[in-house]
Amino acid sequence: MLVLMGKSCSGKTVIAQELVSRYNYKKIVTYTTRPIGSGETNGIDYYYISDEEFDNKVKSGFFAEWKQYNTEQGMWKYGCGMDDILYAPERSVIILTPAGVKEIQKHENDQSFIEIVSCYIHANIDVICNRLINRKRGESANEILRRISADALDFENVMDLSDFSVANSGEFDISNVTKFVNEMYYECLYRKTETRINRRIEVNQNECNNIN
C-alpha cells in the first residue's frame, strides 16, 4: 500500500487521482466531518459523516488514526478505518498525516499486515501559499495562516517516516511526478518485501536451531 503525506496544497490529492486513473491504484477513502466541497463526491473524495457518527466510530475503535482541526468554520475531524487498511489490495493508495503513518507503522511487523510504503510530497512555501489563495474555497488569510502553522508542526519530522520523497512545486509536470512516485513505490516495496522474507527465514532458522 502506498501512503502519501503532504502539507496543504502540496498536490497529494492530484497525485492520488493520477495514480488511480493512470496506474489503476485503488484509493482508500478516509472519513471527515468537514462539509463537502464544490466538485467533491461522497465516497470518492471522503466519506462525509456527522460529528455523532465520527465520535461513535472513535469510541468503537474503528479508526486506525484520527485527528481534529479547530478551523474558522468549526472543528473538523479526519480519520481512516483500520479495516480499510488491513484488507487493502497491494496496489492501493491512501493520504495520511505523519501521525497517521506513525500509528500504522506500529503494525508493520505483524505478519498479516500489508506492506506499507510512505511517500512525502513537498512543495516550497511560496507555491503552497499561492495554491491556498487561488483554490477559491473562501478561506480567509487567518485560516490560511492556521493551515500553514499546523502543517509546520505536523510535518516537523516527516522525513523520518518517509521511504522516499518527491518535489511538486511545479518544476515537473504532474504526470512525470506521478510516474516517479509509481516507480519508487515498487522499488521500495520490493526492498521491504525482500527484507521481511529474509527476517522470517532467519527467525525460522533460529527456531529450528533452538529445537535441535
PDB file of C-alpha atoms in Angstrom:
ATOM      1  CA  MET A   1       0.000   0.000   0.000  1.00  0.00           C
ATOM      2  CA  LEU A   2       1.273   3.460  -0.899  1.00  0.00           C
ATOM      3  CA  VAL A   3       0.808   6.179   1.702  1.00  0.00           C
ATOM      4  CA  LEU A   4       1.022   9.789   0.550  1.00  0.00           C
ATOM      5  CA  MET A   5       1.870  12.540   3.001  1.00  0.00           C
ATOM      6  CA  GLY A   6       1.949  16.217   2.157  1.00  0.00           C
ATOM      7  CA  LYS A   7       1.137  19.637   3.517  1.00  0.00           C
ATOM      8  CA  SER A   8      -1.931  21.576   2.378  1.00  0.00           C
ATOM      9  CA  CYS A   9      -1.795  22.163  -1.401  1.00  0.00           C
ATOM     10  CA  SER A  10       1.330  20.056  -1.872  1.00  0.00           C
ATOM     11  CA  GLY A  11      -0.525  18.199  -4.628  1.00  0.00           C
ATOM     12  CA  LYS A  12      -1.059  14.893  -2.822  1.00  0.00           C
ATOM     13  CA  THR A  13      -4.736  14.658  -3.811  1.00  0.00           C
ATOM     14  CA  VAL A  14      -4.000  15.238  -7.500  1.00  0.00           C
ATOM     15  CA  ILE A  15      -1.196  12.670  -7.424  1.00  0.00           C
ATOM     16  CA  ALA A  16      -3.510  10.134  -5.785  1.00  0.00           C
ATOM     17  CA  GLN A  17      -6.078  10.765  -8.524  1.00  0.00           C
ATOM     18  CA  GLU A  18      -3.408  10.332 -11.189  1.00  0.00           C
ATOM     19  CA  LEU A  19      -2.280   7.042  -9.655  1.00  0.00           C
ATOM     20  CA  VAL A  20      -5.875   5.797  -9.763  1.00  0.00           C
ATOM     21  CA  SER A  21      -6.556   6.878 -13.345  1.00  0.00           C
ATOM     22  CA  ARG A  22      -3.152   6.137 -14.928  1.00  0.00           C
ATOM     23  CA  TYR A  23      -1.870   3.156 -12.933  1.00  0.00           C
ATOM     24  CA  ASN A  24      -5.067   1.501 -11.666  1.00  0.00           C
ATOM     25  CA  TYR A  25      -4.425   2.060  -7.985  1.00  0.00           C
ATOM     26  CA  LYS A  26      -7.396   1.718  -5.654  1.00  0.00           C
ATOM     27  CA  LYS A  27      -7.884   4.782  -3.478  1.00  0.00           C
ATOM     28  CA  ILE A  28      -8.645   4.093   0.164  1.00  0.00           C
ATOM     29  CA  VAL A  29     -11.281   6.638   1.135  1.00  0.00           C
ATOM     30  CA  THR A  30     -10.983   8.231   4.567  1.00  0.00           C
ATOM     31  CA  TYR A  31     -13.609   9.914   6.751  1.00  0.00           C
ATOM     32  CA  THR A  32     -14.254  13.540   7.654  1.00  0.00           C
ATOM     33  CA  THR A  33     -16.802  15.748   9.360  1.00  0.00           C
ATOM     34  CA  ARG A  34     -15.976  18.804   7.276  1.00  0.00           C
ATOM     35  CA  PRO A  35     -18.617  19.994   4.785  1.00  0.00           C
ATOM     36  CA  ILE A  36     -18.413  18.540   1.301  1.00  0.00           C
ATOM     37  CA  GLY A  37     -16.663  20.940  -1.076  1.00  0.00           C
ATOM     38  CA  SER A  38     -17.606  22.061  -4.563  1.00  0.00           C
ATOM     39  CA  GLY A  39     -16.837  19.333  -7.082  1.00  0.00           C
ATOM     40  CA  GLU A  40     -16.310  16.693  -4.405  1.00  0.00           C
ATOM     41  CA  THR A  41     -18.199  13.404  -4.230  1.00  0.00           C
ATOM     42  CA  ASN A  42     -19.148  11.461  -1.124  1.00  0.00           C
ATOM     43  CA  GLY A  43     -17.459   8.081  -1.120  1.00  0.00           C
ATOM     44  CA  ILE A  44     -14.800   9.172  -3.604  1.00  0.00           C
ATOM     45  CA  ASP A  45     -13.064  12.186  -2.063  1.00  0.00           C
ATOM     46  CA  TYR A  46     -14.073  11.361   1.522  1.00  0.00           C
ATOM     47  CA  TYR A  47     -16.856   9.726   3.432  1.00  0.00           C
ATOM     48  CA  TYR A  48     -18.600  12.812   4.797  1.00  0.00           C
ATOM     49  CA  ILE A  49     -20.201  11.925   8.119  1.00  0.00           C
ATOM     50  CA  SER A  50     -21.677  13.769  11.089  1.00  0.00           C
ATOM     51  CA  ASP A  51     -19.856  14.569  14.326  1.00  0.00           C
ATOM     52  CA  GLU A  52     -22.012  11.998  16.108  1.00  0.00           C
ATOM     53  CA  GLU A  53     -21.159   9.261  13.603  1.00  0.00           C
ATOM     54  CA  PHE A  54     -17.476  10.135  13.808  1.00  0.00           C
ATOM     55  CA  ASP A  55     -17.432  10.115  17.620  1.00  0.00           C
ATOM     56  CA  ASN A  56     -19.196   6.736  17.693  1.00  0.00           C
ATOM     57  CA  LYS A  57     -16.524   5.316  15.379  1.00  0.00           C
ATOM     58  CA  VAL A  58     -13.795   6.679  17.658  1.00  0.00           C
ATOM     59  CA  LYS A  59     -15.427   5.017  20.697  1.00  0.00           C
ATOM     60  CA  SER A  60     -15.769   1.688  18.893  1.00  0.00           C
ATOM     61  CA  GLY A  61     -12.087   1.663  17.870  1.00  0.00           C
ATOM     62  CA  PHE A  62     -12.984   1.866  14.193  1.00  0.00           C
ATOM     63  CA  PHE A  63     -10.177   4.242  13.222  1.00  0.00           C
ATOM     64  CA  ALA A  64      -6.528   3.335  12.792  1.00  0.00           C
ATOM     65  CA  GLU A  65      -5.853   7.007  13.440  1.00  0.00           C
ATOM     66  CA  TRP A  66      -7.856  10.199  13.589  1.00  0.00           C
ATOM     67  CA  LYS A  67      -7.196  13.906  14.042  1.00  0.00           C
ATOM     68  CA  GLN A  68      -9.184  17.102  14.530  1.00  0.00           C
ATOM     69  CA  TYR A  69      -8.536  20.707  13.497  1.00  0.00           C
ATOM     70  CA  ASN A  70     -10.077  23.803  15.018  1.00  0.00           C
ATOM     71  CA  THR A  71     -10.837  25.828  11.875  1.00  0.00           C
ATOM     72  CA  GLU A  72     -12.698  29.094  11.404  1.00  0.00           C
ATOM     73  CA  GLN A  73     -15.703  27.042  10.299  1.00  0.00           C
ATOM     74  CA  GLY A  74     -15.651  24.799  13.343  1.00  0.00           C
ATOM     75  CA  MET A  75     -13.981  21.603  14.478  1.00  0.00           C
ATOM     76  CA  TRP A  76     -13.179  19.313  11.526  1.00  0.00           C
ATOM     77  CA  LYS A  77     -12.240  15.702  12.144  1.00  0.00           C
ATOM     78  CA  TYR A  78     -10.470  13.249   9.861  1.00  0.00           C
ATOM     79  CA  GLY A  79      -9.859   9.530  10.267  1.00  0.00           C
ATOM     80  CA  CYS A  80      -9.011   6.320   8.405  1.00  0.00           C
ATOM     81  CA  GLY A  81     -10.610   2.952   9.115  1.00  0.00           C
ATOM     82  CA  MET A  82      -8.322   0.193  10.372  1.00  0.00           C
ATOM     83  CA  ASP A  83     -10.112  -2.498   8.324  1.00  0.00           C
ATOM     84  CA  ASP A  84      -9.772  -0.363   5.188  1.00  0.00           C
ATOM     85  CA  ILE A  85      -6.013  -0.589   5.665  1.00  0.00           C
ATOM     86  CA  LEU A  86      -5.799  -4.195   6.877  1.00  0.00           C
ATOM     87  CA  TYR A  87      -7.713  -5.511   3.876  1.00  0.00           C
ATOM     88  CA  ALA A  88      -6.429  -3.079   1.260  1.00  0.00           C
ATOM     89  CA  PRO A  89      -5.109  -4.518  -2.015  1.00  0.00           C
ATOM     90  CA  GLU A  90      -1.371  -4.195  -2.638  1.00  0.00           C
ATOM     91  CA  ARG A  91      -1.807  -1.552  -5.343  1.00  0.00           C
ATOM     92  CA  SER A  92      -3.747   0.909  -3.223  1.00  0.00           C
ATOM     93  CA  VAL A  93      -3.126   4.493  -2.186  1.00  0.00           C
ATOM     94  CA  ILE A  94      -4.166   6.455   0.874  1.00  0.00           C
ATOM     95  CA  ILE A  95      -3.498  10.015   2.061  1.00  0.00           C
ATOM     96  CA  LEU A  96      -2.480  10.278   5.708  1.00  0.00           C
ATOM     97  CA  THR A  97      -0.867  12.701   8.127  1.00  0.00           C
ATOM     98  CA  PRO A  98       2.566  11.871   9.594  1.00  0.00           C
ATOM     99  CA  ALA A  99       0.801  10.999  12.867  1.00  0.00           C
ATOM    100  CA  GLY A 100      -1.323   8.511  10.944  1.00  0.00           C
ATOM    101  CA  VAL A 101       1.704   6.931   9.305  1.00  0.00           C
ATOM    102  CA  LYS A 102       3.453   6.650  12.679  1.00  0.00           C
ATOM    103  CA  GLU A 103       0.414   4.882  14.120  1.00  0.00           C
ATOM    104  CA  ILE A 104       0.171   2.445  11.213  1.00  0.00           C
ATOM    105  CA  GLN A 105       3.903   1.691  11.233  1.00  0.00           C
ATOM    106  CA  LYS A 106       3.454   0.183  14.703  1.00  0.00           C
ATOM    107  CA  HIS A 107       1.761  -2.758  12.968  1.00  0.00           C
ATOM    108  CA  GLU A 108       4.356  -3.264  10.240  1.00  0.00           C
ATOM    109  CA  ASN A 109       5.976  -6.244  11.960  1.00  0.00           C
ATOM    110  CA  ASP A 110       2.658  -8.104  12.175  1.00  0.00           C
ATOM    111  CA  GLN A 111       2.854 -10.947   9.657  1.00  0.00           C
ATOM    112  CA  SER A 112      -0.717 -10.350   8.457  1.00  0.00           C
ATOM    113  CA  PHE A 113      -0.242  -6.600   7.995  1.00  0.00           C
ATOM    114  CA  ILE A 114       0.053  -5.253   4.466  1.00  0.00           C
ATOM    115  CA  GLU A 115       3.410  -3.821   3.378  1.00  0.00           C
ATOM    116  CA  ILE A 116       3.434  -0.020   3.666  1.00  0.00           C
ATOM    117  CA  VAL A 117       5.490   2.355   1.503  1.00  0.00           C
ATOM    118  CA  SER A 118       5.301   6.021   2.519  1.00  0.00           C
ATOM    119  CA  CYS A 119       5.991   8.998   0.253  1.00  0.00           C
ATOM    120  CA  TYR A 120       6.357  12.611   1.323  1.00  0.00           C
ATOM    121  CA  ILE A 121       5.248  15.113  -1.322  1.00  0.00           C
ATOM    122  CA  HIS A 122       6.756  18.516  -0.691  1.00  0.00           C
ATOM    123  CA  ALA A 123       6.343  21.943  -2.248  1.00  0.00           C
ATOM    124  CA  ASN A 124       8.018  25.200  -1.259  1.00  0.00           C
ATOM    125  CA  ILE A 125       6.150  27.630   0.966  1.00  0.00           C
ATOM    126  CA  ASP A 126       5.598  30.262  -1.746  1.00  0.00           C
ATOM    127  CA  VAL A 127       3.937  27.712  -4.024  1.00  0.00           C
ATOM    128  CA  ILE A 128       1.767  26.423  -1.179  1.00  0.00           C
ATOM    129  CA  CYS A 129       0.643  29.955  -0.291  1.00  0.00           C
ATOM    130  CA  ASN A 130      -0.265  30.726  -3.901  1.00  0.00           C
ATOM    131  CA  ARG A 131      -2.192  27.474  -4.240  1.00  0.00           C
ATOM    132  CA  LEU A 132      -4.084  28.081  -0.997  1.00  0.00           C
ATOM    133  CA  ILE A 133      -5.052  31.583  -2.125  1.00  0.00           C
ATOM    134  CA  ASN A 134      -6.010  30.560  -5.662  1.00  0.00           C
ATOM    135  CA  ARG A 135      -8.049  27.443  -4.953  1.00  0.00           C
ATOM    136  CA  LYS A 136     -11.046  29.673  -4.108  1.00  0.00           C
ATOM    137  CA  ARG A 137     -12.550  27.890  -1.124  1.00  0.00           C
ATOM    138  CA  GLY A 138     -13.341  31.161   0.562  1.00  0.00           C
ATOM    139  CA  GLU A 139     -10.660  30.710   3.203  1.00  0.00           C
ATOM    140  CA  SER A 140      -9.573  33.867   4.997  1.00  0.00           C
ATOM    141  CA  ALA A 141      -5.965  34.934   5.424  1.00  0.00           C
ATOM    142  CA  ASN A 142      -6.154  33.815   9.067  1.00  0.00           C
ATOM    143  CA  GLU A 143      -7.362  30.351   8.073  1.00  0.00           C
ATOM    144  CA  ILE A 144      -4.561  30.016   5.522  1.00  0.00           C
ATOM    145  CA  LEU A 145      -2.026  31.022   8.178  1.00  0.00           C
ATOM    146  CA  ARG A 146      -3.573  28.498  10.583  1.00  0.00           C
ATOM    147  CA  ARG A 147      -3.148  25.726   7.998  1.00  0.00           C
ATOM    148  CA  ILE A 148       0.457  26.659   7.348  1.00  0.00           C
ATOM    149  CA  SER A 149       1.266  26.806  11.075  1.00  0.00           C
ATOM    150  CA  ALA A 150      -0.468  23.481  11.761  1.00  0.00           C
ATOM    151  CA  ASP A 151       1.410  21.836   8.891  1.00  0.00           C
ATOM    152  CA  ALA A 152       4.735  23.137  10.190  1.00  0.00           C
ATOM    153  CA  LEU A 153       4.139  21.233  13.432  1.00  0.00           C
ATOM    154  CA  ASP A 154       2.542  18.122  11.908  1.00  0.00           C
ATOM    155  CA  PHE A 155       5.317  17.630   9.336  1.00  0.00           C
ATOM    156  CA  GLU A 156       8.282  18.577  11.511  1.00  0.00           C
ATOM    157  CA  ASN A 157       9.843  15.084  11.442  1.00  0.00           C
ATOM    158  CA  VAL A 158       8.163  13.738   8.324  1.00  0.00           C
ATOM    159  CA  MET A 159      11.386  12.560   6.660  1.00  0.00           C
ATOM    160  CA  ASP A 160      11.896  10.067   9.499  1.00  0.00           C
ATOM    161  CA  LEU A 161       8.646   8.391   8.411  1.00  0.00           C
ATOM    162  CA  SER A 162       9.181   8.528   4.649  1.00  0.00           C
ATOM    163  CA  ASP A 163      10.568   5.791   2.423  1.00  0.00           C
ATOM    164  CA  PHE A 164      11.070   8.384  -0.296  1.00  0.00           C
ATOM    165  CA  SER A 165      10.067  11.938  -1.195  1.00  0.00           C
ATOM    166  CA  VAL A 166       9.197  13.888  -4.327  1.00  0.00           C
ATOM    167  CA  ALA A 167       9.175  17.616  -5.151  1.00  0.00           C
ATOM    168  CA  ASN A 168       5.952  19.056  -6.523  1.00  0.00           C
ATOM    169  CA  SER A 169       6.458  22.812  -6.731  1.00  0.00           C
ATOM    170  CA  GLY A 170       5.631  22.973 -10.430  1.00  0.00           C
ATOM    171  CA  GLU A 171       9.098  22.302 -11.781  1.00  0.00           C
ATOM    172  CA  PHE A 172       7.908  18.954 -13.183  1.00  0.00           C
ATOM    173  CA  ASP A 173       4.696  18.040 -14.993  1.00  0.00           C
ATOM    174  CA  ILE A 174       2.271  16.225 -12.677  1.00  0.00           C
ATOM    175  CA  SER A 175       2.285  13.158 -14.952  1.00  0.00           C
ATOM    176  CA  ASN A 176       6.068  12.893 -14.548  1.00  0.00           C
ATOM    177  CA  VAL A 177       5.799  13.340 -10.783  1.00  0.00           C
ATOM    178  CA  THR A 178       3.197  10.574 -10.649  1.00  0.00           C
ATOM    179  CA  LYS A 179       5.311   8.299 -12.837  1.00  0.00           C
ATOM    180  CA  PHE A 180       8.247   8.750 -10.451  1.00  0.00           C
ATOM    181  CA  VAL A 181       6.042   8.027  -7.427  1.00  0.00           C
ATOM    182  CA  ASN A 182       4.742   4.830  -9.031  1.00  0.00           C
ATOM    183  CA  GLU A 183       8.243   3.618  -9.916  1.00  0.00           C
ATOM    184  CA  MET A 184       9.615   4.391  -6.459  1.00  0.00           C
ATOM    185  CA  TYR A 185       6.686   2.645  -4.807  1.00  0.00           C
ATOM    186  CA  TYR A 186       7.544  -0.645  -6.498  1.00  0.00           C
ATOM    187  CA  GLU A 187      11.255  -0.232  -5.856  1.00  0.00           C
ATOM    188  CA  CYS A 188      10.672   0.370  -2.133  1.00  0.00           C
ATOM    189  CA  LEU A 189       8.028  -2.351  -1.958  1.00  0.00           C
ATOM    190  CA  TYR A 190      10.448  -4.883  -3.429  1.00  0.00           C
ATOM    191  CA  ARG A 191      13.166  -3.955  -0.925  1.00  0.00           C
ATOM    192  CA  LYS A 192      10.778  -4.096   2.030  1.00  0.00           C
ATOM    193  CA  THR A 193       9.246  -7.391   0.965  1.00  0.00           C
ATOM    194  CA  GLU A 194      12.692  -8.929   0.471  1.00  0.00           C
ATOM    195  CA  THR A 195      13.774  -7.725   3.917  1.00  0.00           C
ATOM    196  CA  ARG A 196      10.641  -9.138   5.538  1.00  0.00           C
ATOM    197  CA  ILE A 197      11.117 -12.538   3.846  1.00  0.00           C
ATOM    198  CA  ASN A 198      14.758 -12.676   4.945  1.00  0.00           C
ATOM    199  CA  ARG A 199      13.742 -11.870   8.520  1.00  0.00           C
ATOM    200  CA  ARG A 200      11.178 -14.661   8.500  1.00  0.00           C
ATOM    201  CA  ILE A 201      13.770 -17.118   7.170  1.00  0.00           C
ATOM    202  CA  GLU A 202      16.206 -16.037   9.884  1.00  0.00           C
ATOM    203  CA  VAL A 203      13.574 -16.418  12.618  1.00  0.00           C
ATOM    204  CA  ASN A 204      12.581 -19.871  11.350  1.00  0.00           C
ATOM    205  CA  GLN A 205      16.222 -20.993  11.191  1.00  0.00           C
ATOM    206  CA  ASN A 206      16.816 -19.790  14.747  1.00  0.00           C
ATOM    207  CA  GLU A 207      13.725 -21.643  15.965  1.00  0.00           C
ATOM    208  CA  CYS A 208      14.917 -24.836  14.265  1.00  0.00           C
ATOM    209  CA  ASN A 209      18.398 -24.463  15.748  1.00  0.00           C
ATOM    210  CA  ASN A 210      16.916 -23.999  19.221  1.00  0.00           C
ATOM    211  CA  ILE A 211      14.892 -27.206  18.805  1.00  0.00           C
ATOM    212  CA  ASN A 212      17.962 -29.158  17.701  1.00  0.00           C
TER     213      ASN A 212
END
